[in-house]
Coordinates of C-alpha atoms in Angstrom, one line a residue:
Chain R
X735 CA -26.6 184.3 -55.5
X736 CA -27.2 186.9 -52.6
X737 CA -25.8 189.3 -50.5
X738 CA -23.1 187.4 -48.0
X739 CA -24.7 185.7 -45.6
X740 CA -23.2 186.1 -42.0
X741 CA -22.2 183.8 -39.2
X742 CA -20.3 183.4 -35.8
X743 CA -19.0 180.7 -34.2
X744 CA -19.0 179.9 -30.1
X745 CA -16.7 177.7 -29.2
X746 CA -17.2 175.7 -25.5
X747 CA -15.6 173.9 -23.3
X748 CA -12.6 174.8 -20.1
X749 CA -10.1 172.6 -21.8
X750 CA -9.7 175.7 -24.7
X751 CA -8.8 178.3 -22.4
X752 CA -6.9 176.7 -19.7
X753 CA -4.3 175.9 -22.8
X754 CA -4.8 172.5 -22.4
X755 CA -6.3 171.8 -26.3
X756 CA -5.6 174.3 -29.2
X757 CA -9.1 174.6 -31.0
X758 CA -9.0 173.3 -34.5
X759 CA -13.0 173.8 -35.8
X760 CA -12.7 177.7 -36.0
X761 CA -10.0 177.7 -38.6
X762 CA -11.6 175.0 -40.6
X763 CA -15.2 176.5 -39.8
X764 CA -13.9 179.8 -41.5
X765 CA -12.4 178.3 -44.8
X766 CA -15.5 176.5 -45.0
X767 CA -17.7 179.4 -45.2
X768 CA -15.3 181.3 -47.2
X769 CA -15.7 178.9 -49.6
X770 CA -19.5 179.3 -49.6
X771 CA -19.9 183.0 -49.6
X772 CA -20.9 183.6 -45.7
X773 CA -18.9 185.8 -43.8
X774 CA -17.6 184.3 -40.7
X775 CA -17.8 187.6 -38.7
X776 CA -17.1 186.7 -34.9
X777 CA -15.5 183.7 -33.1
X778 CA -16.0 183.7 -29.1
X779 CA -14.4 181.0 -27.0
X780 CA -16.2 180.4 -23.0
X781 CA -15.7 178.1 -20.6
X782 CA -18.0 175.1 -19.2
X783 CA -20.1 178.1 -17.6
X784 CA -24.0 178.2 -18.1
X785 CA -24.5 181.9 -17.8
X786 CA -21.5 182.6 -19.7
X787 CA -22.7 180.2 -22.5
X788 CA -25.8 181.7 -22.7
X789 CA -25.0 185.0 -22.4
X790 CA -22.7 184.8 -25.5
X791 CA -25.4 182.5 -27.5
X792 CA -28.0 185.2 -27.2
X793 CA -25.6 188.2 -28.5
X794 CA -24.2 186.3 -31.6
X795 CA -28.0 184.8 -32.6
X796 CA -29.5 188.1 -32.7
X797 CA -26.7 189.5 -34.3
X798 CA -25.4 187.3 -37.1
X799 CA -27.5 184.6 -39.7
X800 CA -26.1 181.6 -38.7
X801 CA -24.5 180.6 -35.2
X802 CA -22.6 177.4 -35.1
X803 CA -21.8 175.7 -31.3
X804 CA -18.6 173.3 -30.7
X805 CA -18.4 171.6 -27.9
X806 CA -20.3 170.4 -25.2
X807 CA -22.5 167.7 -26.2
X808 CA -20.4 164.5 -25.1
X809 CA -22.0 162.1 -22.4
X810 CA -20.4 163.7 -19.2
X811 CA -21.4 165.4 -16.4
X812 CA -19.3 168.3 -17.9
X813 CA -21.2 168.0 -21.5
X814 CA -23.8 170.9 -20.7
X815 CA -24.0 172.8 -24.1
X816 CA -27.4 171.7 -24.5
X817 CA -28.9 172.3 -21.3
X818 CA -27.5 176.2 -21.3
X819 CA -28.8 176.5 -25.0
X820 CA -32.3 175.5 -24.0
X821 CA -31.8 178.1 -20.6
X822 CA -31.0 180.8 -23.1
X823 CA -33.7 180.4 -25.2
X824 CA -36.0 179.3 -22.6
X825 CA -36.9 176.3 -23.5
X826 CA -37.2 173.1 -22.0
X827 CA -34.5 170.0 -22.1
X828 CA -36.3 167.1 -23.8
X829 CA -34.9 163.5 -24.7
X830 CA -35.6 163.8 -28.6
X831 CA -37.0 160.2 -29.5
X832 CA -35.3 160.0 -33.2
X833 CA -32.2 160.9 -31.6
X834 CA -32.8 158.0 -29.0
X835 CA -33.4 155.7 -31.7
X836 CA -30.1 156.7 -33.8
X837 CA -27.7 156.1 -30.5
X838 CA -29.5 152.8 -29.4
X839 CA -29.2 151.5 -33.4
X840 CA -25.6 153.0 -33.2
X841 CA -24.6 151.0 -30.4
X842 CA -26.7 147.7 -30.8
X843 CA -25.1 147.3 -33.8
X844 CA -22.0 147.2 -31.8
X845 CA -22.9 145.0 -29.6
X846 CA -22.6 147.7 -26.8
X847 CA -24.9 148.8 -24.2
X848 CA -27.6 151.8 -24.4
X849 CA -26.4 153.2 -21.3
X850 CA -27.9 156.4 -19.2
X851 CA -24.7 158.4 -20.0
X852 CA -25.1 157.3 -24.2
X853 CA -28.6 158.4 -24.0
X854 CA -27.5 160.9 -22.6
X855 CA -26.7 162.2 -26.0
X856 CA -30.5 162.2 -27.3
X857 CA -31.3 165.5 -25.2
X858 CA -32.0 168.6 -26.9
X859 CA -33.9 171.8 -26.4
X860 CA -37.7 171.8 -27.0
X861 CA -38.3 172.4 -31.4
X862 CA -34.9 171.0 -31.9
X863 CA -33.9 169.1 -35.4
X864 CA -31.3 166.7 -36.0
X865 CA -27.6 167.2 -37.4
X866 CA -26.6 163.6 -38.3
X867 CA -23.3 161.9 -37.3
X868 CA -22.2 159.3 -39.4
X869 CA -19.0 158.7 -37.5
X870 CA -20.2 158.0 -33.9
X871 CA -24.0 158.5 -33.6
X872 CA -24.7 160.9 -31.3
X873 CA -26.1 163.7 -33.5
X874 CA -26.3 167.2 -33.5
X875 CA -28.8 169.6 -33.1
X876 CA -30.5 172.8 -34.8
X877 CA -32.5 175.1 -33.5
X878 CA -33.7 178.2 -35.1
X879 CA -30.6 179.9 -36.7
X880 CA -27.8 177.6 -34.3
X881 CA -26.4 174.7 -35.2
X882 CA -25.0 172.9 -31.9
X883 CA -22.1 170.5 -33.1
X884 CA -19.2 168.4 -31.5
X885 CA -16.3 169.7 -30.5
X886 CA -14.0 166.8 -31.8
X887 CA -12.9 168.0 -35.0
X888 CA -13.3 164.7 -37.0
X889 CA -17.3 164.7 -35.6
X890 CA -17.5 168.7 -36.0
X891 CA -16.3 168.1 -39.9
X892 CA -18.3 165.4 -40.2
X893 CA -21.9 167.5 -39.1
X894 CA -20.6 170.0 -41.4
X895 CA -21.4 168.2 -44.0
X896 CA -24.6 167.2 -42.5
X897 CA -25.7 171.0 -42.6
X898 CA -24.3 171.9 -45.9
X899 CA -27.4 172.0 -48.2
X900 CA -29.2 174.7 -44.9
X901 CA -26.8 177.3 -45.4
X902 CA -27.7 179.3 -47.8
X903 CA -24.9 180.8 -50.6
X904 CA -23.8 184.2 -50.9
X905 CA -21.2 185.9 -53.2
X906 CA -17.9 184.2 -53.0
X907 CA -15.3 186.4 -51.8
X908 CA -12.2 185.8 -54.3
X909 CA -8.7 186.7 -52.7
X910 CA -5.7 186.9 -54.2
X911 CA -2.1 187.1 -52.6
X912 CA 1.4 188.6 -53.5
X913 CA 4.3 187.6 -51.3
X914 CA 7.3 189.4 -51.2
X915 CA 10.1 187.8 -49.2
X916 CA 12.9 190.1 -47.4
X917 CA 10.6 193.4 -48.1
X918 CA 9.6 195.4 -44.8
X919 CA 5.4 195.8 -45.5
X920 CA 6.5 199.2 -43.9
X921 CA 8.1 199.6 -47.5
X922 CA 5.3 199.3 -49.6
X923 CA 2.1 200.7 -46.7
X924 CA 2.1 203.9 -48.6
X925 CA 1.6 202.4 -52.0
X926 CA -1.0 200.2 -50.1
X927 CA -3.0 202.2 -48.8
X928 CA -3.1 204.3 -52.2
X929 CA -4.5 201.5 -54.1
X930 CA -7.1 200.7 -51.1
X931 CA -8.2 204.0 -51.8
X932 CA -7.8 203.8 -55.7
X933 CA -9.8 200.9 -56.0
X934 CA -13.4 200.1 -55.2
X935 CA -15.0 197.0 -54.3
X936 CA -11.8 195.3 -52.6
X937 CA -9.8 194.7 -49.2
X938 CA -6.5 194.8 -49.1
X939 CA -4.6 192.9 -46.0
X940 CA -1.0 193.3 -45.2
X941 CA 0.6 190.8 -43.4
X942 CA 3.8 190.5 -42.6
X943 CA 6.0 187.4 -42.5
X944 CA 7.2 187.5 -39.3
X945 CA 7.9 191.0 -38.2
X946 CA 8.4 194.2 -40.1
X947 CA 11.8 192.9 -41.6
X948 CA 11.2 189.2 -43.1
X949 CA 8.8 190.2 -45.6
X950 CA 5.0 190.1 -46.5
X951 CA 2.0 188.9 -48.0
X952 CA -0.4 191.5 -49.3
X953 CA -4.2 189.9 -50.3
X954 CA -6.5 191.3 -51.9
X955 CA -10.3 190.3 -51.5
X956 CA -13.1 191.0 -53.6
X957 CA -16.7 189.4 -54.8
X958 CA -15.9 190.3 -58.2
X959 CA -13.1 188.6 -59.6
X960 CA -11.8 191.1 -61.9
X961 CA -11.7 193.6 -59.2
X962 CA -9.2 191.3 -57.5
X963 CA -7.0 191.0 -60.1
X964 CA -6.5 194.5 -60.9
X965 CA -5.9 195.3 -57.1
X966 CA -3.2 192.2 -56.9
X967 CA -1.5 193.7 -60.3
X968 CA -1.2 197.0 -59.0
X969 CA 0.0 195.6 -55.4
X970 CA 2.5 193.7 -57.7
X971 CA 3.6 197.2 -59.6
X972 CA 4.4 198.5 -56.1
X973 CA 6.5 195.7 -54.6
X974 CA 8.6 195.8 -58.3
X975 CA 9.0 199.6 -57.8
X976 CA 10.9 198.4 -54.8
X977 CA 13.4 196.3 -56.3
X978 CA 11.4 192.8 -55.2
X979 CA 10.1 190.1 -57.0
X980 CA 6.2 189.5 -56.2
X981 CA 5.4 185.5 -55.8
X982 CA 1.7 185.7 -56.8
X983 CA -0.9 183.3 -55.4
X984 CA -4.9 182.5 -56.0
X985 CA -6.4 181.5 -52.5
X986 CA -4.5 178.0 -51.3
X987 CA -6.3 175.3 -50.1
X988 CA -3.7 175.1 -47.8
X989 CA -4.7 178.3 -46.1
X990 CA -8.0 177.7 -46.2
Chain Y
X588 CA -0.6 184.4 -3.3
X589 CA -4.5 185.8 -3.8
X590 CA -7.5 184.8 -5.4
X591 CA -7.6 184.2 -9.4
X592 CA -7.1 187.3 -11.4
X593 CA -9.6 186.7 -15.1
X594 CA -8.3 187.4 -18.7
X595 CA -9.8 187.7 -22.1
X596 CA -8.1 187.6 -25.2
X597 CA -9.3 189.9 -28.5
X598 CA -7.7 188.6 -31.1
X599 CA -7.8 191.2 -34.4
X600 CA -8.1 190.6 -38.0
X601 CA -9.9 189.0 -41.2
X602 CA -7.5 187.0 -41.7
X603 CA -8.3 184.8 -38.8
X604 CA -12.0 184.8 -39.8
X605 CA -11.7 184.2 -43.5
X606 CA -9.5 181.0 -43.1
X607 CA -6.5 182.2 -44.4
X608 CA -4.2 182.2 -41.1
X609 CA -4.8 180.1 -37.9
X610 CA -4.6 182.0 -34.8
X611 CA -1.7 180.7 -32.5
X612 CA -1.8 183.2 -29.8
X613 CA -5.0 182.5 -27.8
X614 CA -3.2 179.0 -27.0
X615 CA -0.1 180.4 -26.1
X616 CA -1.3 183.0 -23.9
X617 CA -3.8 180.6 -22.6
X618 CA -1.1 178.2 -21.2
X619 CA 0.9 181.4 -20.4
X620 CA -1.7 182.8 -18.1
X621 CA -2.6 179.5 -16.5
X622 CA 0.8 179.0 -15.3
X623 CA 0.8 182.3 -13.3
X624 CA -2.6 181.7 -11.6
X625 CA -4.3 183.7 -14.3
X626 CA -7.8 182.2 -15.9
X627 CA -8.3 183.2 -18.9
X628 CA -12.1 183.3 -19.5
X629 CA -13.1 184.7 -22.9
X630 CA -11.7 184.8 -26.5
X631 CA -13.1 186.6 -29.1
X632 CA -11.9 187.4 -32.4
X633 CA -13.2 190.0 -34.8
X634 CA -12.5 191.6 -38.4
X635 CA -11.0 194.8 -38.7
X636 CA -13.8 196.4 -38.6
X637 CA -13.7 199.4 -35.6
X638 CA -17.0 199.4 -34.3
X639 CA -16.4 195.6 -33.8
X640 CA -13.0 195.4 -32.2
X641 CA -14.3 198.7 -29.7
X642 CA -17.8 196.9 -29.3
X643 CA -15.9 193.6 -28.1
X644 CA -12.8 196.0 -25.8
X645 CA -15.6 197.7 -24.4
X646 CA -17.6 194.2 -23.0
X647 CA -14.4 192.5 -22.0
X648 CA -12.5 195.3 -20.2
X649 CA -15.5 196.1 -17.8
X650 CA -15.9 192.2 -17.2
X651 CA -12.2 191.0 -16.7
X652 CA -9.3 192.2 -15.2
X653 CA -7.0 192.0 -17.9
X654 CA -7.7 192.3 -21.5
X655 CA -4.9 191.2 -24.2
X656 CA -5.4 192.6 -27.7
X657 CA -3.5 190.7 -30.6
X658 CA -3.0 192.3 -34.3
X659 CA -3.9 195.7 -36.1
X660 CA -0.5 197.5 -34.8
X661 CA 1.5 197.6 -38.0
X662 CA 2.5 200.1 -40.3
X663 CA -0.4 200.1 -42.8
X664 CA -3.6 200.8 -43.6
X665 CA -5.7 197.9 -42.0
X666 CA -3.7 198.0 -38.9
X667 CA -6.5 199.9 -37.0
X668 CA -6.4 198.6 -33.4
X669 CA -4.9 202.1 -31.6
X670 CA -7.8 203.9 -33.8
X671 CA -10.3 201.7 -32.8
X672 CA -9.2 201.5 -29.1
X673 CA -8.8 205.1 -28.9
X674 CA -12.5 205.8 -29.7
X675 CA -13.5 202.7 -27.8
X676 CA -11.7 204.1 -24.1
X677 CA -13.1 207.6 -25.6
X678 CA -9.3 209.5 -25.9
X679 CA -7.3 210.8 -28.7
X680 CA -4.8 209.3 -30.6
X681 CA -1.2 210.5 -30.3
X682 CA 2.2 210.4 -31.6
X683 CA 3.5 208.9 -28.2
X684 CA 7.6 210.6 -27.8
X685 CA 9.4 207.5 -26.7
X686 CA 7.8 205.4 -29.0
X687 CA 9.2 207.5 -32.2
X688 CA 12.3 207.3 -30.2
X689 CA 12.7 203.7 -30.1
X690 CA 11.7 203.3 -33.9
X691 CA 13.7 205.7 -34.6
X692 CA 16.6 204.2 -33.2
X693 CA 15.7 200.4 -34.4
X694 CA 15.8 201.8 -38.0
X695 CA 19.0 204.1 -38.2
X696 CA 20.5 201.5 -35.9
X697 CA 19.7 199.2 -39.6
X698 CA 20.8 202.2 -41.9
X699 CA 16.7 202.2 -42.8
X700 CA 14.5 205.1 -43.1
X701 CA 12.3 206.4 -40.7
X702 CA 9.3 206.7 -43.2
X703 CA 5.5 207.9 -42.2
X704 CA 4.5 204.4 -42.5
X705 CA 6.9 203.2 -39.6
X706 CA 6.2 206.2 -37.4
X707 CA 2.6 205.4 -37.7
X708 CA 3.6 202.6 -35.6
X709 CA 4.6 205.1 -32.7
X710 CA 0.7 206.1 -32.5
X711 CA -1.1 205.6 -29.2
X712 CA -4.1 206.2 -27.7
X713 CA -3.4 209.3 -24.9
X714 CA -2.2 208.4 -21.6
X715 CA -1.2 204.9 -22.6
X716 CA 2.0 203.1 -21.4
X717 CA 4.5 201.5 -23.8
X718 CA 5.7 197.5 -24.0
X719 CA 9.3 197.2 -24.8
X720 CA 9.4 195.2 -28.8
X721 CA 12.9 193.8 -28.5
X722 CA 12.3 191.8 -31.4
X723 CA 11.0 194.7 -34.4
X724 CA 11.5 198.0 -32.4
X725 CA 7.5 199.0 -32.5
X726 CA 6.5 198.4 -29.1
X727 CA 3.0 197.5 -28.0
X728 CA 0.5 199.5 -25.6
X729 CA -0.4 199.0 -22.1
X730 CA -3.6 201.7 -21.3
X731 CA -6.0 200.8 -18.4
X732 CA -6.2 197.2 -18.3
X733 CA -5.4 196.5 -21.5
X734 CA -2.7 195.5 -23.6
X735 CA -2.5 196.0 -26.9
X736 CA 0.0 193.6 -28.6
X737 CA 1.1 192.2 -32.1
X738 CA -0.4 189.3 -34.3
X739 CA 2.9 187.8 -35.2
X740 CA 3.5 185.0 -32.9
X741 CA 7.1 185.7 -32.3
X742 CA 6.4 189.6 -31.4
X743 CA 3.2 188.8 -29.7
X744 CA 5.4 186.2 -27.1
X745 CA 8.1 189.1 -26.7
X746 CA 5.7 191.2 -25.6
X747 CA 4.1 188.7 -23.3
X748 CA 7.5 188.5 -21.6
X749 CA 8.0 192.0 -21.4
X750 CA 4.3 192.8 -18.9
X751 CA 5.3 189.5 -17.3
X752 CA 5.6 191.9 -14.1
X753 CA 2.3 193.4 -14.8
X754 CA 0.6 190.4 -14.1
X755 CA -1.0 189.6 -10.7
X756 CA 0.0 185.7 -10.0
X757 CA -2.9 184.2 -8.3
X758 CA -3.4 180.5 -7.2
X759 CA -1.9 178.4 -9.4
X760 CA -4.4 175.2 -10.9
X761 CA -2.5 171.9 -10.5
X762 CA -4.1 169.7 -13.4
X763 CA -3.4 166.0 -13.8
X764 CA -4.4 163.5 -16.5
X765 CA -5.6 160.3 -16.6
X766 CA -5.8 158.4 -20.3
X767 CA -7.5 155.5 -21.1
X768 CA -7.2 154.2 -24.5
X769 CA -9.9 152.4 -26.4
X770 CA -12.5 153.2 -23.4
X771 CA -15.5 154.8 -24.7
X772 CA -15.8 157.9 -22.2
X773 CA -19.2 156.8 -22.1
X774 CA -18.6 154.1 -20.2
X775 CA -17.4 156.1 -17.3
X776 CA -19.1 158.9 -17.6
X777 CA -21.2 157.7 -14.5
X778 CA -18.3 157.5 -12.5
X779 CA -17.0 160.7 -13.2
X780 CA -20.3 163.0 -12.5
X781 CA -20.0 160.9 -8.7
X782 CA -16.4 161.7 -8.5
X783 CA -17.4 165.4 -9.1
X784 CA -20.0 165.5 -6.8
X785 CA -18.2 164.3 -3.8
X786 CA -14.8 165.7 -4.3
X787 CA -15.5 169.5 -3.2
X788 CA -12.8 172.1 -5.1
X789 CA -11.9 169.9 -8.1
X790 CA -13.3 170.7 -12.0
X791 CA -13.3 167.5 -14.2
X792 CA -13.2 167.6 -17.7
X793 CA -13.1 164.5 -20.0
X794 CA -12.1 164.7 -23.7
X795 CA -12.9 161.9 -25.9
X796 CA -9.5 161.2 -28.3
X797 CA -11.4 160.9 -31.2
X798 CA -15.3 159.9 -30.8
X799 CA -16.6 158.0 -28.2
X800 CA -14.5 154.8 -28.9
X801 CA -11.2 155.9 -29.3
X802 CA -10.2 156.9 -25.8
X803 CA -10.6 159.4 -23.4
X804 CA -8.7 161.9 -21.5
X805 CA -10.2 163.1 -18.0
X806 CA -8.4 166.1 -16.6
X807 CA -8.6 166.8 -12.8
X808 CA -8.0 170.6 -12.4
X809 CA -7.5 172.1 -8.7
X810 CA -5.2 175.0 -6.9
X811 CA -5.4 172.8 -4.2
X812 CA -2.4 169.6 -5.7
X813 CA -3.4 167.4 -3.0
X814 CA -7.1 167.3 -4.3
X815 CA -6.5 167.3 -8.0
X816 CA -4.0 164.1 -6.5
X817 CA -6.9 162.7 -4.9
X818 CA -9.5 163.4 -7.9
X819 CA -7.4 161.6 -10.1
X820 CA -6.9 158.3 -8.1
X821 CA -10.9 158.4 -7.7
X822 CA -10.7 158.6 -12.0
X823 CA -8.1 155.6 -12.5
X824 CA -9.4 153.5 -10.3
X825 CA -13.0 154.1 -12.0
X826 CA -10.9 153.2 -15.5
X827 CA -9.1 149.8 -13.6
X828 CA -12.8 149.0 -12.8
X829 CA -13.7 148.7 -16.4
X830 CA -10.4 146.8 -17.2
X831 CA -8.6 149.5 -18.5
X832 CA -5.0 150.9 -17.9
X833 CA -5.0 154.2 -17.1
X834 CA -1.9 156.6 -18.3
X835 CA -1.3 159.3 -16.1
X836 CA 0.4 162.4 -16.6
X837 CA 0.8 165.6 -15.1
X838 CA 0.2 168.7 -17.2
X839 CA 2.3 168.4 -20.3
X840 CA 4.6 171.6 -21.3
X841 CA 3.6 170.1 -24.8
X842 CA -0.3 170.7 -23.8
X843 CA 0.5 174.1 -23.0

């Protein structure tokens, strides 16, 4: 185990910000990293825009471990993730022959054709590795600390797996909730920001239910267990004092 | 009617980064702004962390015209947004007068006490404007061009409703749809780079259902109706041509 490892996602494509599509791979992206101690530290969302692709792409790779694409690799004319990844780094645009051979086995076997827009799919910036896709072929693509996936969430989840054994674990962050129903959080932010104080080695998030009236889930995160614990117990204590009844929680899969 | 106004979104918290809560703002606002002639270009999202959030302010509010803040107002200790604005714009942070006023009155009105936690929710950075909270009493921030509003949903859409008149309307995108079930989007992909080519003031997106073989969506998006009409016919009769059936559909309130 090491230090937490850090990462930031960049999320592509028009269809995202015009309201049209409600993004689904950051959520997911973030439990999944949670779960492997990196630190999902930044999540930007741009449209189909070369420039403004590559302009976020170079701040988040010099700034964070790992940077993970979504979007933008389809066989359309409006599919240009890979071409503004390879501007950005300033590289050239190559058709990557073992990516070639995946989507003309994927659909021979199919009985489809290899067409110019499917082959589309093989091009990737110069020094580029391959993120298989078992579910439809067309693979993704590495380069130095970005991983350039799909934007569909079945194909995203499915390259995730594909990278699993490159990113490397950190310290798992271990969160624990208390939910009080019908409590203001205003109630309790005194005693909440005492223990945050208090207690070393943990964050402590308030967040209310829906509004300041309704009630609220305090969590408390920590890498060491222990330390998570005690800051939950004493969160507990507090919400008591008020006359409520804590509902306690380990991290949900649910939520994750 | 004038030319587009631009918007970015900051959405605030660790919460949204470790997987424990999905962000439902971004898509909200992002239909919300598209129907007044409003493009939102940008979304990031970053911890609580203030040299993050006033890092990302400072980048978006010189770039766009607007700049919408979600999260970090509350009433406890990691609700840090006014802070982190504050030394981000490079002014103080005050105890705005009307603002104590209105919480004031929302919790006497309730037979509640006005603690020190719920007046920290009438902090400000200097020279900053208020947005009415009908909903909870603590209103949200208008200062420069941004505006600094809640994470809950249902607080962060009362606010939206309350700058409603702040916004600049600009030309509105018409966007129609086109779906063809089962067709690879592959298989037209062809078509629809020569469609955008020789229809000028048109963007076309397509969006694979599931894959490449599951269906495909293509989007014609235009202020100008009478081309996005036109751009569309080009895309189902490009569908019919492979023996497909397109569905059409104007923009759905449910894609919003």
């Amino acid at each position: 185990m090491t230090k937490q490892k850090t990462a930031a996602i960049l999320a592509i494509g028009d269809e995202l910000l015009s309201g049209r599509t409600q993004d689904a791979n950051m959520h997911y992206l973030a439990g999944w990293l949670t779960e492997r101690g990196v630190e999902l530290r930044e999540a930007r969302f741009v449209t189909d825009d070369m420039d403004d692709i590559g302009e976020a792409l170079n701040a988040l790779r010099t700034k964070y471990d790992y940077v993970v694409t979504s979007g933008g690799i389809g066989p359309t004319h409006d599919d240009i993730t890979i071409d503004a990844i390879a501007k950005a780094l300033g590289v050239s645009v190559i058709t990557h022959p073992t990516a070639k051979k995946m989507i003309e086995k994927f659909y021979t076997a199919q009985g489809k054709e290899v067409t110019e827009a499917r082959l589309r799919m093989a091009r990737t910036p110069e020094g580029a590795r391959l993120i298989v896709n078992k579910l439809s072929g067309a693979p993704g693509v590495c380069i130095e600390n970005i991983f350039v996936m799909a934007g569909v969430p079945g194909i995203f989840r499915v390259m995730l797996t594909a990278i699993d054994d490159e990113i490397e674990r950190g310290e798992v962050v271990h969160s624990r909730a208390a939910t009080a129903y019908k409590l203001p959080e205003s109630v309790i932010a005194g005693a909440l920001g005492e223990i945050q104080t208090e207690i070393k080695g943990v964050s402590i998030g308030s967040y209310p239910i829906d509004g300041d009236d309704k009630g609220v889930t305090v969590v408390a995160r920590s890498t060491d267990a222990a330390i998570a614990d005690k800051a939950i117990e004493a969160v507990a204590t507090a919400i008591k004092a008020q006359g409520f009844e804590p509902v306690m929680s380990d991290r949900k899969k649910s939520e994750e």
